Amino acid sequence: MTEATIERLRLFLIESPIKMARLQGVGNVKGTVKRVLLELTSSDGVIGWGEAAPWEVFTGTPEAAFAALDIYLRPIVLGKPVRRIRALMAELDRALVGHAEAKVAIEMALLDIVGKSSGLSVADLLGGRVRDTIPLSFSIADPDFAADLERMRKMVPDGNLIYKVKTGVKPHREDLDHLAAIRKEFGDKVDLRVDYNQALAPFGAIKILRDIEQFAPTFIEQPVPRKFLDVMAQLTAALETPVLADESCFDRRDMMEVVRREAADAVSIKLMKAGGLFEAQAIMAIADIAGLPGYGGTLWEGGIGLAAGTQLIAATPGISLGCEFYMPHHVLTEDVLEERVANRGGHVVVPDGAGLGIRVSEASVRANARVLAEG
């Protein structure tokens, strides 16, 4: 029997309108977000989808991811066996430094193809499910806090109980007022977290964070810039509230250093940082040894990338702190899936179909595409 190979690669640079502006600490977003969609077709006619969603202040630009895929990675991918995913990913790493988002798009599309060909979900391919739903965390990041509070009034009764407040963008006093308003209205019913996105300077950070602790957050995410790992360790030792590393941990080497320095109590696992689902599981394996739980973070993925994220979390026991996969339902005005990944009772429902378990709308992809490359 002839082994199926990759026969065609299509790329779409997508620009999608969003419903609200987002204040994110290291960078703000309004109007639209861009991402790259990848379609691979195997020699036996099976189609797989992937998504690259960089953010220019975090990992890179969508245009750079598009060029990496189109110019540098396309010649390597075409003609390769679809089932030899690890071998291909290693070859991509040797051929091109960085561009984790471009590489994870290829890996998720290959897993989508293999899953569809075998009748298995990506979670099955990653070792099998340990969970069918994932608690959903919504980020309070609208410049208009009153609008976010009104959203909470609608979401909490529906079972959405986890909220991560983006802090450090507005004055500290304003952050405290917002946290106080949430606790006053919703009390302990909501699971409250805070995320500084590296916004604090090391000098004086401990005083600010001790003010935050009065609101009993579940964790404080990345309070200082990633390069100040010693400061992260000092804060982790000094605070009663767990500290979660995001920008301080991109890969296995970072994870080992976080563990060695005791620089966090938990870690954010993002496919766009890790550059692969297998790599994300490897990072989490190191965290597991040290007893650090994982949180399913995102950048600006749409439904394809977030479907891959749900499959990863479904098959990875240590990612137990929920996920922030709210973009397609709450921020994007339109996604490219025929049917969005379900949210139910404050949880993301992991698709149970073969591959990623999704169906992509070709019409929606083309309607939102700014650039198309085929071959």
XYZ file of N, CA and C in Angstrom, residues 95-272:
534
model
N 15.465 23.678 9.296
C 15.457 24.543 8.114
C 15.193 26.008 8.437
N 14.497 26.277 9.558
C 14.072 27.649 9.847
C 14.041 27.872 11.351
N 14.763 28.878 11.796
C 14.769 29.227 13.216
C 13.490 29.971 13.555
N 12.920 29.678 14.723
C 11.741 30.402 15.177
C 10.490 30.058 14.395
N 9.604 31.055 14.254
C 8.343 30.901 13.525
C 7.528 29.717 14.064
N 7.392 29.699 15.391
C 6.646 28.614 16.036
C 5.218 28.523 15.524
N 4.591 29.668 15.266
C 3.181 29.653 14.825
C 3.037 28.995 13.461
N 3.974 29.278 12.555
C 3.918 28.653 11.233
C 4.067 27.142 11.345
N 4.955 26.711 12.212
C 5.209 25.278 12.354
C 4.032 24.559 13.004
N 3.417 25.169 14.006
C 2.284 24.491 14.649
C 1.104 24.391 13.685
N 0.967 25.362 12.765
C -0.107 25.279 11.772
C 0.063 24.033 10.911
N 1.313 23.745 10.527
C 1.582 22.544 9.732
C 1.289 21.294 10.545
N 1.755 21.267 11.791
C 1.548 20.078 12.611
C 0.060 19.804 12.844
N -0.717 20.854 13.148
C -2.140 20.593 13.411
C -2.866 20.146 12.150
N -2.458 20.657 10.977
C -3.079 20.215 9.726
C -2.739 18.751 9.438
N -1.496 18.351 9.709
C -1.111 16.953 9.526
C -1.876 16.046 10.482
N -1.996 16.454 11.734
C -2.770 15.659 12.697
C -4.237 15.576 12.288
N -4.756 16.659 11.719
C -6.138 16.656 11.228
C -6.308 15.611 10.126
N -5.351 15.558 9.209
C -5.410 14.580 8.119
C -5.314 13.153 8.661
N -4.333 12.898 9.516
C -4.138 11.540 10.055
C -5.363 11.114 10.852
N -5.926 12.035 11.621
C -7.127 11.706 12.386
C -8.301 11.360 11.487
N -8.520 12.162 10.456
C -9.614 11.883 9.533
C -9.393 10.555 8.798
N -8.160 10.283 8.441
C -7.860 9.048 7.709
C -8.075 7.807 8.567
N -7.841 7.945 9.869
C -7.932 6.789 10.773
C -9.238 6.740 11.560
N -10.057 7.806 11.454
C -11.291 7.860 12.236
C -11.069 8.229 13.685
N -9.904 8.791 14.014
C -9.581 9.161 15.390
C -9.518 10.674 15.543
N -9.856 11.162 16.720
C -9.681 12.583 17.004
C -8.211 12.869 17.271
N -7.832 14.150 17.190
C -6.458 14.527 17.522
C -6.152 14.175 18.972
N -7.133 14.326 19.866
C -6.923 13.925 21.265
C -6.579 12.446 21.367
N -7.231 11.612 20.559
C -6.896 10.183 20.529
C -5.443 9.980 20.087
N -5.028 10.736 19.068
C -3.669 10.610 18.563
C -2.633 11.063 19.589
N -3.051 11.954 20.485
C -2.147 12.471 21.516
C -2.161 11.635 22.792
N -2.900 10.532 22.784
C -2.887 9.654 23.949
C -4.245 9.350 24.536
N -5.295 10.002 24.027
C -6.638 9.728 24.532
C -7.110 10.780 25.526
N -8.406 10.924 25.629
C -8.997 11.973 26.458
C -8.920 11.677 27.952
N -8.683 12.736 28.694
C -8.869 12.695 30.142
C -10.012 13.622 30.554
N -10.509 14.421 29.590
C -11.642 15.310 29.858
C -12.369 15.584 28.550
N -13.672 15.827 28.659
C -14.499 16.121 27.493
C -14.894 17.592 27.410
N -14.784 18.308 28.526
C -15.071 19.741 28.548
C -13.962 20.455 29.311
N -13.815 21.744 29.050
C -12.755 22.549 29.668
C -13.382 23.830 30.207
N -13.172 24.156 31.496
C -13.711 25.420 32.025
C -13.184 26.611 31.220
N -14.092 27.516 30.866
C -13.756 28.658 30.017
C -13.466 29.893 30.863
N -12.330 30.533 30.581
C -11.958 31.792 31.233
C -12.147 32.927 30.238
N -12.886 33.953 30.638
C -13.085 35.139 29.800
C -12.226 36.273 30.336
N -11.539 36.971 29.440
C -10.646 38.056 29.852
C -11.375 39.388 29.917
N -11.242 40.061 31.059
C -11.787 41.404 31.249
C -10.722 42.372 30.749
N -10.881 42.818 29.493
C -9.829 43.606 28.850
C -10.380 44.740 27.998
N -11.677 45.002 28.082
C -12.278 46.092 27.327
C -11.843 47.420 27.958
N -11.433 48.410 27.146
C -11.120 49.721 27.722
C -12.281 50.294 28.531
N -13.487 49.895 28.164
C -14.696 50.312 28.883
C -15.045 49.233 29.902
N -14.597 49.409 31.141
C -14.827 48.388 32.157
C -16.316 48.170 32.407
N -17.104 49.222 32.303
C -18.552 49.084 32.520
C -19.154 48.098 31.518
N -18.634 48.099 30.287
C -19.122 47.158 29.276
C -18.777 45.731 29.664
N -17.565 45.524 30.197
C -17.183 44.185 30.640
C -18.034 43.739 31.834
N -18.319 44.652 32.739
C -19.146 44.305 33.895
C -20.543 43.896 33.440
N -21.049 44.568 32.429
C -22.361 44.205 31.887
C -22.307 42.834 31.214
N -21.208 42.536 30.538
C -21.046 41.200 29.964
C -21.082 40.138 31.063
N -20.395 40.413 32.152
C -20.377 39.460 33.253
C -21.787 39.218 33.796
N -22.579 40.258 33.861
C -23.954 40.113 34.373
C -24.770 39.163 33.500
N -24.429 39.098 32.218
C -25.124 38.181 31.316
C -24.491 36.793 31.322
N -23.172 36.731 31.501
C -22.454 35.463 31.387
C -22.507 34.621 32.668
N -22.424 35.270 33.826
C -22.374 34.518 35.084
C -23.608 33.634 35.273
N -24.821 34.137 35.035
C -25.989 33.256 35.185
C -25.982 32.051 34.251
N -25.236 32.139 33.146
C -25.144 31.018 32.205
C -24.065 30.013 32.595
N -23.397 30.259 33.728
C -22.395 29.313 34.205
C -20.965 29.689 33.909
N -20.744 30.862 33.291
C -19.378 31.332 33.027
C -18.838 31.997 34.295
N -17.979 31.290 35.007
C -17.576 31.729 36.344
C -16.103 32.089 36.474
N -15.302 31.942 35.405
C -13.880 32.259 35.471
C -13.607 33.535 34.672
N -12.970 34.514 35.323
C -12.683 35.794 34.677
C -11.252 36.222 35.001
N -10.514 36.552 33.954
C -9.131 36.998 34.112
C -9.065 38.482 33.770
N -8.723 39.293 34.760
C -8.708 40.747 34.592
C -7.322 41.183 34.129
N -7.276 41.882 33.007
C -6.018 42.426 32.501
C -5.670 43.673 33.302
N -4.549 43.616 34.003
C -4.145 44.688 34.900
C -2.812 45.282 34.448
N -2.483 46.445 35.029
C -1.227 47.095 34.714
C -1.286 48.035 33.532
N -2.400 48.069 32.829
C -2.571 48.964 31.681
C -3.082 50.320 32.171
N -4.042 50.271 33.066
C -4.605 51.475 33.670
C -3.910 51.737 35.012
N -4.118 52.890 35.615
C -3.507 53.172 36.913
C -3.872 52.106 37.952
N -2.948 51.860 38.868
C -3.131 50.808 39.875
C -4.424 51.009 40.665
N -4.716 52.254 41.030
C -5.930 52.526 41.789
C -7.161 52.092 41.010
N -7.134 52.292 39.709
C -8.263 51.895 38.861
C -8.386 50.371 38.796
N -7.250 49.680 38.706
C -7.284 48.216 38.745
C -7.930 47.719 40.034
N -7.546 48.328 41.158
C -8.119 47.917 42.453
C -9.621 48.184 42.490
N -10.034 49.309 41.950
C -11.470 49.637 41.926
C -12.251 48.620 41.089
N -11.666 48.199 39.970
C -12.350 47.229 39.105
C -12.471 45.865 39.798
N -11.408 45.437 40.439
C -11.459 44.162 41.163
C -12.454 44.231 42.309
N -12.479 45.367 42.997
C -13.430 45.541 44.095
C -14.868 45.502 43.580
N -15.102 46.111 42.416
C -16.452 46.118 41.848
C -16.903 44.704 41.488
N -15.986 43.901 40.959
C -16.334 42.519 40.603
C -16.649 41.714 41.860
N -15.808 41.818 42.872
C -16.052 41.076 44.107
C -17.335 41.556 44.797
N -17.592 42.863 44.752
C -18.804 43.382 45.399
C -20.061 42.831 44.738
N -20.051 42.757 43.425
C -21.261 42.310 42.707
C -21.400 40.798 42.677
N -20.279 40.070 42.528
C -20.375 38.624 42.327
C -19.799 37.801 43.470
N -19.113 38.461 44.402
C -18.574 37.768 45.562
C -17.641 36.636 45.181
N -17.697 35.566 45.963
C -16.825 34.414 45.726
C -17.393 33.467 44.676
N -18.516 33.849 44.084
C -19.125 32.986 43.066
C -18.224 32.857 41.847
N -17.447 33.912 41.561
C -16.588 33.877 40.385
C -15.150 33.550 40.770
N -14.484 32.823 39.887
C -13.068 32.498 40.001
C -12.314 33.635 39.320
N -11.667 34.485 40.121
C -11.043 35.701 39.631
C -9.531 35.499 39.490
N -8.995 35.891 38.348
C -7.555 35.821 38.100
C -7.105 37.184 37.575
N -5.818 37.487 37.677
C -5.309 38.741 37.120
C -4.101 38.446 36.238
N -3.915 39.284 35.208
C -2.837 39.076 34.235
C -2.225 40.425 33.899
N -0.938 40.573 34.233
C -0.242 41.821 33.959
C 0.432 41.847 32.593
N 0.551 40.736 31.927
C 1.200 40.725 30.612
C 2.527 41.487 30.628
N 3.327 41.274 31.686
C 4.659 41.868 31.826
C 4.639 43.359 32.125
N 3.511 43.906 32.578
C 3.369 45.362 32.646
C 4.115 46.027 33.799
N 4.475 45.283 34.848
C 5.073 45.912 36.020
C 6.593 45.971 35.917
N 7.177 47.068 36.400
C 8.623 47.136 36.601
C 8.965 46.342 37.857
N 10.130 45.713 37.898
C 10.503 44.964 39.100
C 10.461 45.811 40.373
N 10.966 47.057 40.285
C 10.987 47.928 41.456
C 9.559 48.303 41.862
N 9.160 47.906 43.046
C 7.832 48.235 43.549
C 6.752 47.234 43.201
N 7.078 46.192 42.436
C 6.053 45.232 42.018
C 5.421 44.528 43.214
N 6.216 44.175 44.220
C 5.691 43.415 45.347
C 4.614 44.194 46.093
N 4.779 45.485 46.246
C 3.762 46.291 46.944
C 2.449 46.299 46.167
N 2.555 46.464 44.852
C 1.354 46.468 44.007
C 0.635 45.125 44.096
N 1.388 44.040 44.024
C 0.768 42.723 44.010
C 0.181 42.352 45.363
N 0.769 42.855 46.440
C 0.162 42.599 47.754
C -1.176 43.319 47.885
N -1.319 44.459 47.227
C -2.630 45.113 47.172
C -3.637 44.222 46.448
N -3.172 43.577 45.381
C -4.054 42.727 44.568
C -4.524 41.512 45.363
N -3.696 41.007 46.253
C -4.012 39.772 46.973
C -5.276 39.871 47.820
N -5.667 41.078 48.204
C -6.869 41.220 49.034
C -8.128 40.712 48.321
N -8.061 40.591 46.993
C -9.221 40.142 46.218
C -9.184 38.639 45.932
N -8.249 37.942 46.549
C -8.150 36.482 46.486
C -8.166 35.938 45.059
N -7.265 36.426 44.205
C -7.203 35.849 42.851
C -6.658 34.430 42.890
N -7.085 33.614 41.933
C -6.587 32.238 41.818
C -5.117 32.232 41.437
N -4.717 33.149 40.553
C -3.304 33.325 40.236
C -3.069 34.731 39.718
N -1.795 35.126 39.742
C -1.329 36.378 39.139
C -0.412 35.984 37.990
N -0.794 36.378 36.778
C -0.054 35.937 35.589
C 0.989 36.964 35.164
N 2.191 36.504 34.944
C 3.320 37.232 34.372
C 3.360 38.707 34.787
N 3.633 38.977 36.049
C 3.613 40.372 36.504
C 4.719 41.241 35.920
N 5.906 40.679 35.670
C 7.041 41.476 35.182
C 7.533 40.919 33.849
N 8.344 41.684 33.101
C 8.852 41.200 31.818
C 9.594 39.878 31.939
N 9.536 39.089 30.883
C 10.035 37.710 30.892
C 11.517 37.618 31.241
N 12.296 38.660 30.928
C 13.733 38.590 31.183
C 14.078 38.643 32.663
N 13.139 39.076 33.503
C 13.406 39.199 34.928
C 12.961 37.933 35.670
N 13.574 36.823 35.318
C 13.166 35.551 35.904
C 13.506 35.480 37.391
N 14.587 36.105 37.792
C 14.913 36.140 39.226
C 13.849 36.897 40.010
N 13.319 37.957 39.428
C 12.248 38.709 40.086
C 10.985 37.856 40.166
N 10.693 37.114 39.099
C 9.556 36.185 39.148
C 9.717 35.203 40.310
N 10.937 34.718 40.513
C 11.192 33.789 41.618
C 10.982 34.469 42.963
N 11.434 35.713 43.093
C 11.251 36.446 44.346
C 9.769 36.668 44.643
N 9.011 37.029 43.610
C 7.572 37.254 43.787
C 6.859 35.951 44.130
N 7.246 34.869 43.478
C 6.641 33.564 43.755
C 6.863 33.171 45.212
N 8.049 33.439 45.735
C 8.359 33.102 47.128
C 7.641 34.019 48.111
N 7.434 35.274 47.723
C 6.914 36.262 48.679
C 5.391 36.296 48.760
N 4.724 35.959 47.677
C 3.262 36.108 47.619
C 2.555 34.833 48.057
N 1.393 35.019 48.677
C 0.547 33.867 48.987
C -0.179 33.385 47.738
N -0.487 34.312 46.848
C -1.186 33.963 45.610
C -0.218 33.287 44.641
N -0.615 32.183 44.006
C 0.249 31.551 43.002
C 0.578 32.507 41.852
N 1.800 32.414 41.359
C 2.253 33.186 40.208
C 2.307 32.254 39.001
N 1.740 32.707 37.870
C 1.709 31.905 36.653
C 2.647 32.521 35.620
N 3.497 31.701 35.022
C 4.425 32.149 33.987
C 3.792 31.993 32.614
N 3.826 33.065 31.838
C 3.374 33.004 30.446
C 4.543 33.346 29.534
N 4.836 34.628 29.368
C 5.930 35.012 28.482
C 7.288 34.472 28.938
N 7.403 34.116 30.194
C 8.662 33.548 30.686
C 8.867 32.097 30.265
N 7.867 31.497 29.630
C 7.985 30.082 29.283
C 7.424 29.807 27.892
N 8.342 29.703 26.918
C 7.943 29.395 25.548
C 8.186 27.926 25.196
N 9.256 27.336 25.717
C 9.635 26.001 25.274
C 10.132 25.169 26.453
N 10.630 23.964 26.152
C 11.085 23.066 27.209
C 12.255 23.646 28.002
N 13.166 24.295 27.313
C 14.300 24.890 28.010
C 13.821 25.959 28.998
N 12.883 26.813 28.551
C 12.310 27.811 29.456
C 11.642 27.148 30.653
N 10.895 26.078 30.380
C 10.180 25.406 31.464
C 11.147 24.850 32.496
N 12.229 24.265 32.027
C 13.238 23.724 32.947
C 13.862 24.829 33.794
N 14.062 25.998 33.197
C 14.654 27.117 33.931
C 13.666 27.681 34.957
N 12.395 27.766 34.579
C 11.368 28.195 35.535
C 11.322 27.252 36.735
N 11.376 25.963 36.458
C 11.355 24.975 37.534
C 12.623 25.081 38.383
N 13.771 25.188 37.739
C 15.044 25.244 38.462
C 15.099 26.440 39.406
N 14.596 27.577 38.936
C 14.662 28.804 39.742
C 13.447 28.980 40.647
N 12.492 28.056 40.548
C 11.231 28.178 41.299
C 10.599 29.541 41.021
N 10.494 29.856 39.719
C 10.061 31.177 39.287
C 8.573 31.273 38.992
N 7.819 30.228 39.256
C 6.368 30.260 39.060
C 5.737 29.074 39.769
N 4.423 29.193 39.993
C 3.644 28.102 40.584
C 2.803 27.378 39.545
N 2.685 27.964 38.359
C 1.861 27.402 37.288
C 2.360 27.983 35.975
N 1.870 27.435 34.846
C 2.381 27.865 33.548
C 1.248 27.944 32.528
N 1.334 28.943 31.658
C 0.398 29.072 30.542
C 0.953 28.332 29.337
N 0.179 27.382 28.828
C 0.566 26.593 27.661
C -0.174 27.150 26.446
N 0.589 27.675 25.492
C 0.005 28.238 24.279
C 0.620 27.562 23.064
N -0.219 27.096 22.173
C 0.298 26.443 20.974
C 1.169 27.375 20.146
N 0.815 28.655 20.113
C 1.577 29.591 19.296
C 2.952 29.874 19.885
